[in-house]
Amino acid sequence: MSDSKASLPIIDHPEVNRRRFLKTAGATLGLAAWAAAMKPLLELTPEVNADEFLQKHYRELTPEQKTVVFKRLEEETKEEYNADVTISDPQPMDNVLFGYALNLSACIGCRKCAEACHIENNHDRASNNSYIRVFEMDMGGIDFEKGNANYDHPVPAPGKYYMPVQCQQCENAPCVTACPIEATWKEKDGIVVVDYNWCIGCRYCEAACPYHARRFNWEKPEIPAEEVNPNQSYLSNRIRPQGVMEKCTFCLHRTREGRLPACLEACPTGARVFGNLLDPDSEIRWVIENKRTFVLKEELGTRPRFFYYFDE
Amino acid sequence: MNVSAGKMLFIVGLFSISAFAVQMFASVENSEEIAIHPKADDAPLFPVKINPANQLAEIPTDRKDANGNPVLVSCQSCHGVRNPNPKNGSTGPLVSFHQDLSFVHGKLVCISCHNPEGSYSDFRLASGESIKPEDVMQLCAQCHGPQFRDYQHGSHGGMTGHWDLRKGMRQRNHCVNCHDPHKPAFPLFRPAAGPNDRFPPHHTKETHE
Amino acid sequence: MVEAQNPPSPAPQNTSVVLNYLGFLRRATGVATDGKWYFYVWMIIMFGIALVGANAWAQQVRDGMIVTNMSDHVSWGLYIANFTFCVGLAAGGVMMVIPAYLYDDEEMHQVVIIGEAVAIAAILMSTLSVVVDLGRPDRFWHLIPGIGKFNWPLSMLTWDIIVLNGYLLINLHIVGYLLYMRYLGRKPNPKWYVPFVFLSIFWAISIHTITAFLYCGLGGRPFWNTALLAPRFLASAFVSGPAFIILSMRVMRLLTDFHFSPKPANTLIRIIRVSMCVNLLMLFSEIFTLFYTGGTHASSAQYLFFGSHGANGLVPWMWTSMFLNIVGACLFFTPAALRRENTRIVACLFCIVGIWIEKGMGLIIPGFIPSTLHEVVEYSPSIIEWKVTAGIWAFGLLVLTLLLKLIASVFTYDSSRTITTEQNAGLDETNIKSIPVETIS
């Protein structure tokens, strides 16, 4: 009782002053230790800079701002990868909706498509990353439980067929819905793209995708300068920064200029058919209308634009 | 018909391995134009070019040249003077030449396709009608109708170039670019490197089962 | 009781509210950081662990998420597992509030604030768990509505951001208001906090429901895609939250002079008894559906409980969790649990750890194993992930310690600068005796 009265006013109490001094010293030490603990942040790659930090969402950039951004990215690629690249920005074509079909009777599982994707899209060399994953499946069903993506023997093996899986460019894409910041969206021509400079890397889209189509840049991609594909575009195959999502874009830097995707050109058996779903005379339309096509996990209602079919 | 470098070599009878190589290069220049399906709109379309068939006008012998490669001999050198055996459907009975030629193509016999009345490097349809070398796809199409139909609709056979012919041309494979007509089954491939995920499956199915 | 006996303070009439509030904050900081030697040892250890975590996180930002053991197959790991548990803890924190206000349990009123403090610390922990899971934390501003691009209402994650931050604000307000009034020596005006208390009850349910929706809305992941997920989350939250509060109350009773009546803890144990039964019932119902139906929907559960394709990394985790949950539940049902003995402490610890595994590693990881294309790639957290998670827990406990310290000090000894003899006369004997010496000497 008397203690409590004696303690007031607290300010002038010598014990309190000593305590306050000790606390201040402690807090200072604590702050210094905190700063020391956070030191690795100072060694961030130069791509994390003020311009990048303040950059607006792709769809809000004016043409002038885009020019500045692309130039900056080209310079950064030169600086960090010692490669001279051009970053273009091809726009969706009018009356074009891309579709892809894959003939499972023809595919022999040679992984040439995955390899072409790896080279075309400037993937990290060490992880041998590719947007295409080829599954060796047991004849007699479409059961991924019996599938194996790590086979390494001459193909096609007896009793097996092969099922390459890549982004299905869903009409009703769960990844687009999931993204909290609209860093991924569906373009007019049906291609789901990612703004690599807007993504925060929460990987919710990767959890949402039923097709294992999305990839995360777990570290900064490493590519030797001479192997960098210099023909790049902002929304597709430019070298991705660390810590963001990436995905197959049907090679939009090629396909929006009328060219075939890299995986199709690489296919030695012609198992792949690509084209404009809105053109009734296109090959893709002929396949859909005349072959028994199916889509993966149709029951999920994602409405893929990637079709599989068998011959007769 | 253009006289390619390969033809020239054939005519002067130089059997060398370079003939094949030069022919392969020449064949690209030789491609023929087939507009597979014209578009409805009137926009000018770029062509779809089909690689020509590799012409098989020579056959390897058991002799080797200085480089250790088999010496090639023209079909015509023998078949110009010999009567064909119409029943022969394998290379087994052939005692001279053809030894390295394996023939596994259904129940066909040699003269199902090779025209015994012509130069033997020429072909004929089942009707007996002789066909030009550049139309050789017709020969395949006689039996492989569905494949030919799919090919015509772009869903069989590899291609490069443009999906949009308004923007550029397309280059397509010929049947025999991928299928050896004597042994048309697609060969086994050694696949390209697989995914190098950081944590590959604990057990692949192969080892597990 | 204590609050009812304090007459309004005479001071605020001639001092501005802002100055008063700043003074309160200054005093609160002072009081919360004063303590005996073991308090400082505890704080230094916690701060040290938080530093280790911070350093590990900084390395992760520099080198990329490659330093974690996550992969494109198992793209969420320990961080999100811990996030899920912490959200539950936060939701369960207000379980003190429901009996106090809905059933007008007078004795609970006294300790409601402890539940709120646990909720604040847990929300901070869950928010941090998400931040450390981001590949590009430097772009956090893209998430701020108005400045960035907020994909609301489509993305469930945006809902989660709203409810988590809202919940933090509500609880900060309630705790801050109650403490401030106490500091001023005034009786809190129900108008200023009771509506928020009710709001926080609904909000608590919503944070855990929406966190469940994050997972169960994903059609591509059958293990999560079940309507039972949100109710299961709530049931387990109503176990882990109260259990954590009981532990906090025990620590406070032993180390501070904040005296509790035994009734609130017993009310909490009754809540836990029911919730744990419901939780286990729903878990078994889920397990039955999965295994009896079989097929691909059962493959994750198969991996979780028995291992599949020779991979069984989660099997020991899950059976440990089942053991802890069931034994914990049984312990809560013993009569000894209602006495102030160690039974309830063991039961609380068992249930907390059991649920941490069940709602964390046992829920998040099997969602990815097998992957959507049925590849079995295993996951176990890396050293960096453990360090960061430990750092988050240390930080959370640090915050909780400060809050509880402050609460204990304020509620046992009125830390108002305007304390007078008359006011002291109003305090009963126990409270006078319980004045913490270190706060005033």
PDB file of N, CA, C and O in Angstrom, chain A residues 1 3-10, chain C residues 6-11 27 182-185 409-410 412-427 431-432 435 440:
ATOM      1  N   MET A   1       0.831  -1.204   0.000  1.00  0.00           N
ATOM      2  CA  MET A   1       0.000   0.000   0.000  1.00  0.00           C
ATOM      3  C   MET A   1       0.858   1.244   0.000  1.00  0.00           C
ATOM      4  O   MET A   1       0.760   2.089  -0.883  1.00  0.00           O
ATOM      5  N   ASP A   3       3.966   1.295  -0.682  1.00  0.00           N
ATOM      6  CA  ASP A   3       4.789   1.214  -1.892  1.00  0.00           C
ATOM      7  C   ASP A   3       4.126   1.895  -3.061  1.00  0.00           C
ATOM      8  O   ASP A   3       4.727   2.670  -3.779  1.00  0.00           O
ATOM      9  N   SER A   4       2.854   1.572  -3.218  1.00  0.00           N
ATOM     10  CA  SER A   4       2.163   2.079  -4.391  1.00  0.00           C
ATOM     11  C   SER A   4       2.057   3.591  -4.333  1.00  0.00           C
ATOM     12  O   SER A   4       2.169   4.258  -5.352  1.00  0.00           O
ATOM     13  N   LYS A   5       1.875   4.111  -3.170  1.00  0.00           N
ATOM     14  CA  LYS A   5       1.787   5.574  -3.082  1.00  0.00           C
ATOM     15  C   LYS A   5       3.137   6.203  -3.322  1.00  0.00           C
ATOM     16  O   LYS A   5       3.266   7.182  -4.035  1.00  0.00           O
ATOM     17  N   ALA A   6       4.179   5.566  -2.765  1.00  0.00           N
ATOM     18  CA  ALA A   6       5.518   6.133  -2.906  1.00  0.00           C
ATOM     19  C   ALA A   6       5.967   6.150  -4.349  1.00  0.00           C
ATOM     20  O   ALA A   6       6.793   6.945  -4.742  1.00  0.00           O
ATOM     21  N   SER A   7       5.403   5.246  -5.118  1.00  0.00           N
ATOM     22  CA  SER A   7       5.884   5.138  -6.499  1.00  0.00           C
ATOM     23  C   SER A   7       5.386   6.277  -7.371  1.00  0.00           C
ATOM     24  O   SER A   7       5.797   6.420  -8.497  1.00  0.00           O
ATOM     25  N   LEU A   8       4.483   7.064  -6.861  1.00  0.00           N
ATOM     26  CA  LEU A   8       3.931   8.138  -7.696  1.00  0.00           C
ATOM     27  C   LEU A   8       4.478   9.479  -7.255  1.00  0.00           C
ATOM     28  O   LEU A   8       4.551   9.745  -6.060  1.00  0.00           O
ATOM     29  N   PRO A   9       4.847  10.357  -8.128  1.00  0.00           N
ATOM     30  CA  PRO A   9       4.938  10.150  -9.576  1.00  0.00           C
ATOM     31  C   PRO A   9       6.146   9.299  -9.969  1.00  0.00           C
ATOM     32  O   PRO A   9       7.208   9.451  -9.402  1.00  0.00           O
ATOM     33  N   ILE A  10       5.922   8.475 -10.950  1.00  0.00           N
ATOM     34  CA  ILE A  10       6.910   7.466 -11.306  1.00  0.00           C
ATOM     35  C   ILE A  10       8.164   8.067 -11.936  1.00  0.00           C
ATOM     36  O   ILE A  10       9.279   7.612 -11.700  1.00  0.00           O
TER      37      ILE A  10
ATOM     38  N   ASN C   6     -14.585   1.163  -9.801  1.00  0.00           N
ATOM     39  CA  ASN C   6     -13.762   2.347 -10.082  1.00  0.00           C
ATOM     40  C   ASN C   6     -14.619   3.536 -10.464  1.00  0.00           C
ATOM     41  O   ASN C   6     -15.300   3.505 -11.484  1.00  0.00           O
ATOM     42  N   PRO C   7     -14.548   4.598  -9.681  1.00  0.00           N
ATOM     43  CA  PRO C   7     -15.292   5.795 -10.071  1.00  0.00           C
ATOM     44  C   PRO C   7     -14.599   6.447 -11.262  1.00  0.00           C
ATOM     45  O   PRO C   7     -13.415   6.229 -11.469  1.00  0.00           O
ATOM     46  N   PRO C   8     -15.328   7.235 -12.030  1.00  0.00           N
ATOM     47  CA  PRO C   8     -14.705   7.902 -13.178  1.00  0.00           C
ATOM     48  C   PRO C   8     -13.536   8.763 -12.737  1.00  0.00           C
ATOM     49  O   PRO C   8     -13.558   9.360 -11.666  1.00  0.00           O
ATOM     50  N   SER C   9     -12.546   8.802 -13.578  1.00  0.00           N
ATOM     51  CA  SER C   9     -11.369   9.596 -13.225  1.00  0.00           C
ATOM     52  C   SER C   9     -11.666  11.067 -13.379  1.00  0.00           C
ATOM     53  O   SER C   9     -12.383  11.472 -14.292  1.00  0.00           O
ATOM     54  N   PRO C  10     -11.130  11.893 -12.519  1.00  0.00           N
ATOM     55  CA  PRO C  10     -11.374  13.325 -12.633  1.00  0.00           C
ATOM     56  C   PRO C  10     -10.473  13.993 -13.674  1.00  0.00           C
ATOM     57  O   PRO C  10     -10.763  15.080 -14.138  1.00  0.00           O
ATOM     58  N   ALA C  11      -9.395  13.339 -14.042  1.00  0.00           N
ATOM     59  CA  ALA C  11      -8.395  14.007 -14.860  1.00  0.00           C
ATOM     60  C   ALA C  11      -8.841  14.386 -16.277  1.00  0.00           C
ATOM     61  O   ALA C  11      -8.570  15.498 -16.708  1.00  0.00           O
ATOM     62  N   ARG C  27       2.575   4.671 -21.011  1.00  0.00           N
ATOM     63  CA  ARG C  27       2.524   3.917 -19.767  1.00  0.00           C
ATOM     64  C   ARG C  27       2.357   2.425 -20.052  1.00  0.00           C
ATOM     65  O   ARG C  27       2.999   1.584 -19.409  1.00  0.00           O
ATOM     66  N   ARG C 182      -9.924   1.385 -18.450  1.00  0.00           N
ATOM     67  CA  ARG C 182      -9.392   0.963 -17.165  1.00  0.00           C
ATOM     68  C   ARG C 182      -8.297   1.930 -16.711  1.00  0.00           C
ATOM     69  O   ARG C 182      -8.221   2.320 -15.553  1.00  0.00           O
ATOM     70  N   TYR C 183      -7.502   2.319 -17.671  1.00  0.00           N
ATOM     71  CA  TYR C 183      -6.403   3.249 -17.394  1.00  0.00           C
ATOM     72  C   TYR C 183      -6.944   4.591 -16.913  1.00  0.00           C
ATOM     73  O   TYR C 183      -6.434   5.196 -15.977  1.00  0.00           O
ATOM     74  N   LEU C 184      -8.029   5.017 -17.580  1.00  0.00           N
ATOM     75  CA  LEU C 184      -8.628   6.285 -17.159  1.00  0.00           C
ATOM     76  C   LEU C 184      -9.388   6.134 -15.853  1.00  0.00           C
ATOM     77  O   LEU C 184      -9.786   7.103 -15.248  1.00  0.00           O
ATOM     78  N   GLY C 185      -9.589   4.868 -15.460  1.00  0.00           N
ATOM     79  CA  GLY C 185     -10.343   4.620 -14.251  1.00  0.00           C
ATOM     80  C   GLY C 185     -11.836   4.785 -14.464  1.00  0.00           C
ATOM     81  O   GLY C 185     -12.597   5.029 -13.531  1.00  0.00           O
ATOM     82  N   SER C 409      -1.267  -6.284 -15.449  1.00  0.00           N
ATOM     83  CA  SER C 409      -0.903  -5.101 -14.670  1.00  0.00           C
ATOM     84  C   SER C 409      -2.093  -4.166 -14.518  1.00  0.00           C
ATOM     85  O   SER C 409      -2.394  -3.681 -13.440  1.00  0.00           O
ATOM     86  N   VAL C 410      -2.758  -3.920 -15.608  1.00  0.00           N
ATOM     87  CA  VAL C 410      -3.855  -2.959 -15.585  1.00  0.00           C
ATOM     88  C   VAL C 410      -4.995  -3.465 -14.723  1.00  0.00           C
ATOM     89  O   VAL C 410      -5.601  -2.727 -13.964  1.00  0.00           O
ATOM     90  N   THR C 412      -4.840  -5.737 -12.291  1.00  0.00           N
ATOM     91  CA  THR C 412      -4.553  -5.974 -10.878  1.00  0.00           C
ATOM     92  C   THR C 412      -4.168  -4.693 -10.178  1.00  0.00           C
ATOM     93  O   THR C 412      -4.521  -4.437  -9.062  1.00  0.00           O
ATOM     94  N   TYR C 413      -3.426  -3.888 -10.884  1.00  0.00           N
ATOM     95  CA  TYR C 413      -3.048  -2.611 -10.305  1.00  0.00           C
ATOM     96  C   TYR C 413      -3.397  -1.543 -11.303  1.00  0.00           C
ATOM     97  O   TYR C 413      -2.957  -1.589 -12.458  1.00  0.00           O
ATOM     98  N   ASP C 414      -4.166  -0.609 -10.902  1.00  0.00           N
ATOM     99  CA  ASP C 414      -4.582   0.414 -11.848  1.00  0.00           C
ATOM    100  C   ASP C 414      -3.403   1.279 -12.218  1.00  0.00           C
ATOM    101  O   ASP C 414      -2.871   2.029 -11.407  1.00  0.00           O
ATOM    102  N   SER C 415      -2.967   1.159 -13.453  1.00  0.00           N
ATOM    103  CA  SER C 415      -1.755   1.883 -13.848  1.00  0.00           C
ATOM    104  C   SER C 415      -2.052   3.317 -14.257  1.00  0.00           C
ATOM    105  O   SER C 415      -1.226   4.000 -14.823  1.00  0.00           O
ATOM    106  N   SER C 416      -3.270   3.765 -13.968  1.00  0.00           N
ATOM    107  CA  SER C 416      -3.604   5.145 -14.302  1.00  0.00           C
ATOM    108  C   SER C 416      -2.702   6.108 -13.552  1.00  0.00           C
ATOM    109  O   SER C 416      -2.334   5.901 -12.402  1.00  0.00           O
ATOM    110  N   ARG C 417      -2.331   7.150 -14.256  1.00  0.00           N
ATOM    111  CA  ARG C 417      -1.464   8.142 -13.616  1.00  0.00           C
ATOM    112  C   ARG C 417      -2.257   8.976 -12.618  1.00  0.00           C
ATOM    113  O   ARG C 417      -1.705   9.754 -11.867  1.00  0.00           O
ATOM    114  N   THR C 418      -3.582   8.861 -12.649  1.00  0.00           N
ATOM    115  CA  THR C 418      -4.387   9.719 -11.792  1.00  0.00           C
ATOM    116  C   THR C 418      -4.887   8.957 -10.577  1.00  0.00           C
ATOM    117  O   THR C 418      -5.927   9.260 -10.022  1.00  0.00           O
ATOM    118  N   ILE C 419      -4.136   7.975 -10.195  1.00  0.00           N
ATOM    119  CA  ILE C 419      -4.620   7.166  -9.077  1.00  0.00           C
ATOM    120  C   ILE C 419      -4.633   8.006  -7.784  1.00  0.00           C
ATOM    121  O   ILE C 419      -3.771   8.836  -7.553  1.00  0.00           O
ATOM    122  N   THR C 420      -5.638   7.808  -7.026  1.00  0.00           N
ATOM    123  CA  THR C 420      -5.763   8.577  -5.792  1.00  0.00           C
ATOM    124  C   THR C 420      -6.037   7.653  -4.627  1.00  0.00           C
ATOM    125  O   THR C 420      -6.375   6.490  -4.813  1.00  0.00           O
ATOM    126  N   THR C 421      -5.885   8.197  -3.473  1.00  0.00           N
ATOM    127  CA  THR C 421      -6.121   7.393  -2.276  1.00  0.00           C
ATOM    128  C   THR C 421      -7.556   6.914  -2.229  1.00  0.00           C
ATOM    129  O   THR C 421      -7.831   5.783  -1.857  1.00  0.00           O
ATOM    130  N   GLU C 422      -8.452   7.805  -2.661  1.00  0.00           N
ATOM    131  CA  GLU C 422      -9.850   7.410  -2.603  1.00  0.00           C
ATOM    132  C   GLU C 422     -10.093   6.194  -3.508  1.00  0.00           C
ATOM    133  O   GLU C 422     -10.820   5.272  -3.156  1.00  0.00           O
ATOM    134  N   GLN C 423      -9.466   6.240  -4.658  1.00  0.00           N
ATOM    135  CA  GLN C 423      -9.678   5.126  -5.567  1.00  0.00           C
ATOM    136  C   GLN C 423      -9.092   3.859  -4.983  1.00  0.00           C
ATOM    137  O   GLN C 423      -9.678   2.803  -5.083  1.00  0.00           O
ATOM    138  N   ASN C 424      -7.915   3.999  -4.388  1.00  0.00           N
ATOM    139  CA  ASN C 424      -7.311   2.827  -3.790  1.00  0.00           C
ATOM    140  C   ASN C 424      -8.188   2.241  -2.705  1.00  0.00           C
ATOM    141  O   ASN C 424      -8.249   1.031  -2.542  1.00  0.00           O
ATOM    142  N   ALA C 425      -8.850   3.153  -2.020  1.00  0.00           N
ATOM    143  CA  ALA C 425      -9.715   2.684  -0.954  1.00  0.00           C
ATOM    144  C   ALA C 425     -10.823   1.796  -1.503  1.00  0.00           C
ATOM    145  O   ALA C 425     -11.356   0.946  -0.810  1.00  0.00           O
ATOM    146  N   GLY C 426     -11.139   2.052  -2.757  1.00  0.00           N
ATOM    147  CA  GLY C 426     -12.196   1.260  -3.381  1.00  0.00           C
ATOM    148  C   GLY C 426     -11.758  -0.157  -3.708  1.00  0.00           C
ATOM    149  O   GLY C 426     -12.565  -1.027  -3.964  1.00  0.00           O
ATOM    150  N   LEU C 427     -10.453  -0.393  -3.792  1.00  0.00           N
ATOM    151  CA  LEU C 427      -9.979  -1.717  -4.161  1.00  0.00           C
ATOM    152  C   LEU C 427     -10.061  -2.661  -2.986  1.00  0.00           C
ATOM    153  O   LEU C 427      -9.841  -2.276  -1.847  1.00  0.00           O
ATOM    154  N   ASN C 431      -6.766  -7.303  -4.263  1.00  0.00           N
ATOM    155  CA  ASN C 431      -6.138  -6.540  -5.327  1.00  0.00           C
ATOM    156  C   ASN C 431      -4.984  -5.699  -4.816  1.00  0.00           C
ATOM    157  O   ASN C 431      -3.987  -5.529  -5.506  1.00  0.00           O
ATOM    158  N   ILE C 432      -5.127  -5.173  -3.625  1.00  0.00           N
ATOM    159  CA  ILE C 432      -4.036  -4.389  -3.064  1.00  0.00           C
ATOM    160  C   ILE C 432      -2.809  -5.267  -2.884  1.00  0.00           C
ATOM    161  O   ILE C 432      -1.706  -4.917  -3.273  1.00  0.00           O
ATOM    162  N   ILE C 435      -0.648  -6.101  -6.047  1.00  0.00           N
ATOM    163  CA  ILE C 435       0.048  -5.100  -6.855  1.00  0.00           C
ATOM    164  C   ILE C 435       1.442  -5.612  -7.189  1.00  0.00           C
ATOM    165  O   ILE C 435       2.207  -5.955  -6.301  1.00  0.00           O
ATOM    166  N   ILE C 440       6.041  -0.939  -9.773  1.00  0.00           N
ATOM    167  CA  ILE C 440       5.979   0.350  -9.081  1.00  0.00           C
ATOM    168  C   ILE C 440       7.243   0.689  -8.337  1.00  0.00           C
ATOM    169  O   ILE C 440       7.464   1.837  -8.001  1.00  0.00           O
TER     170      ILE C 440
END
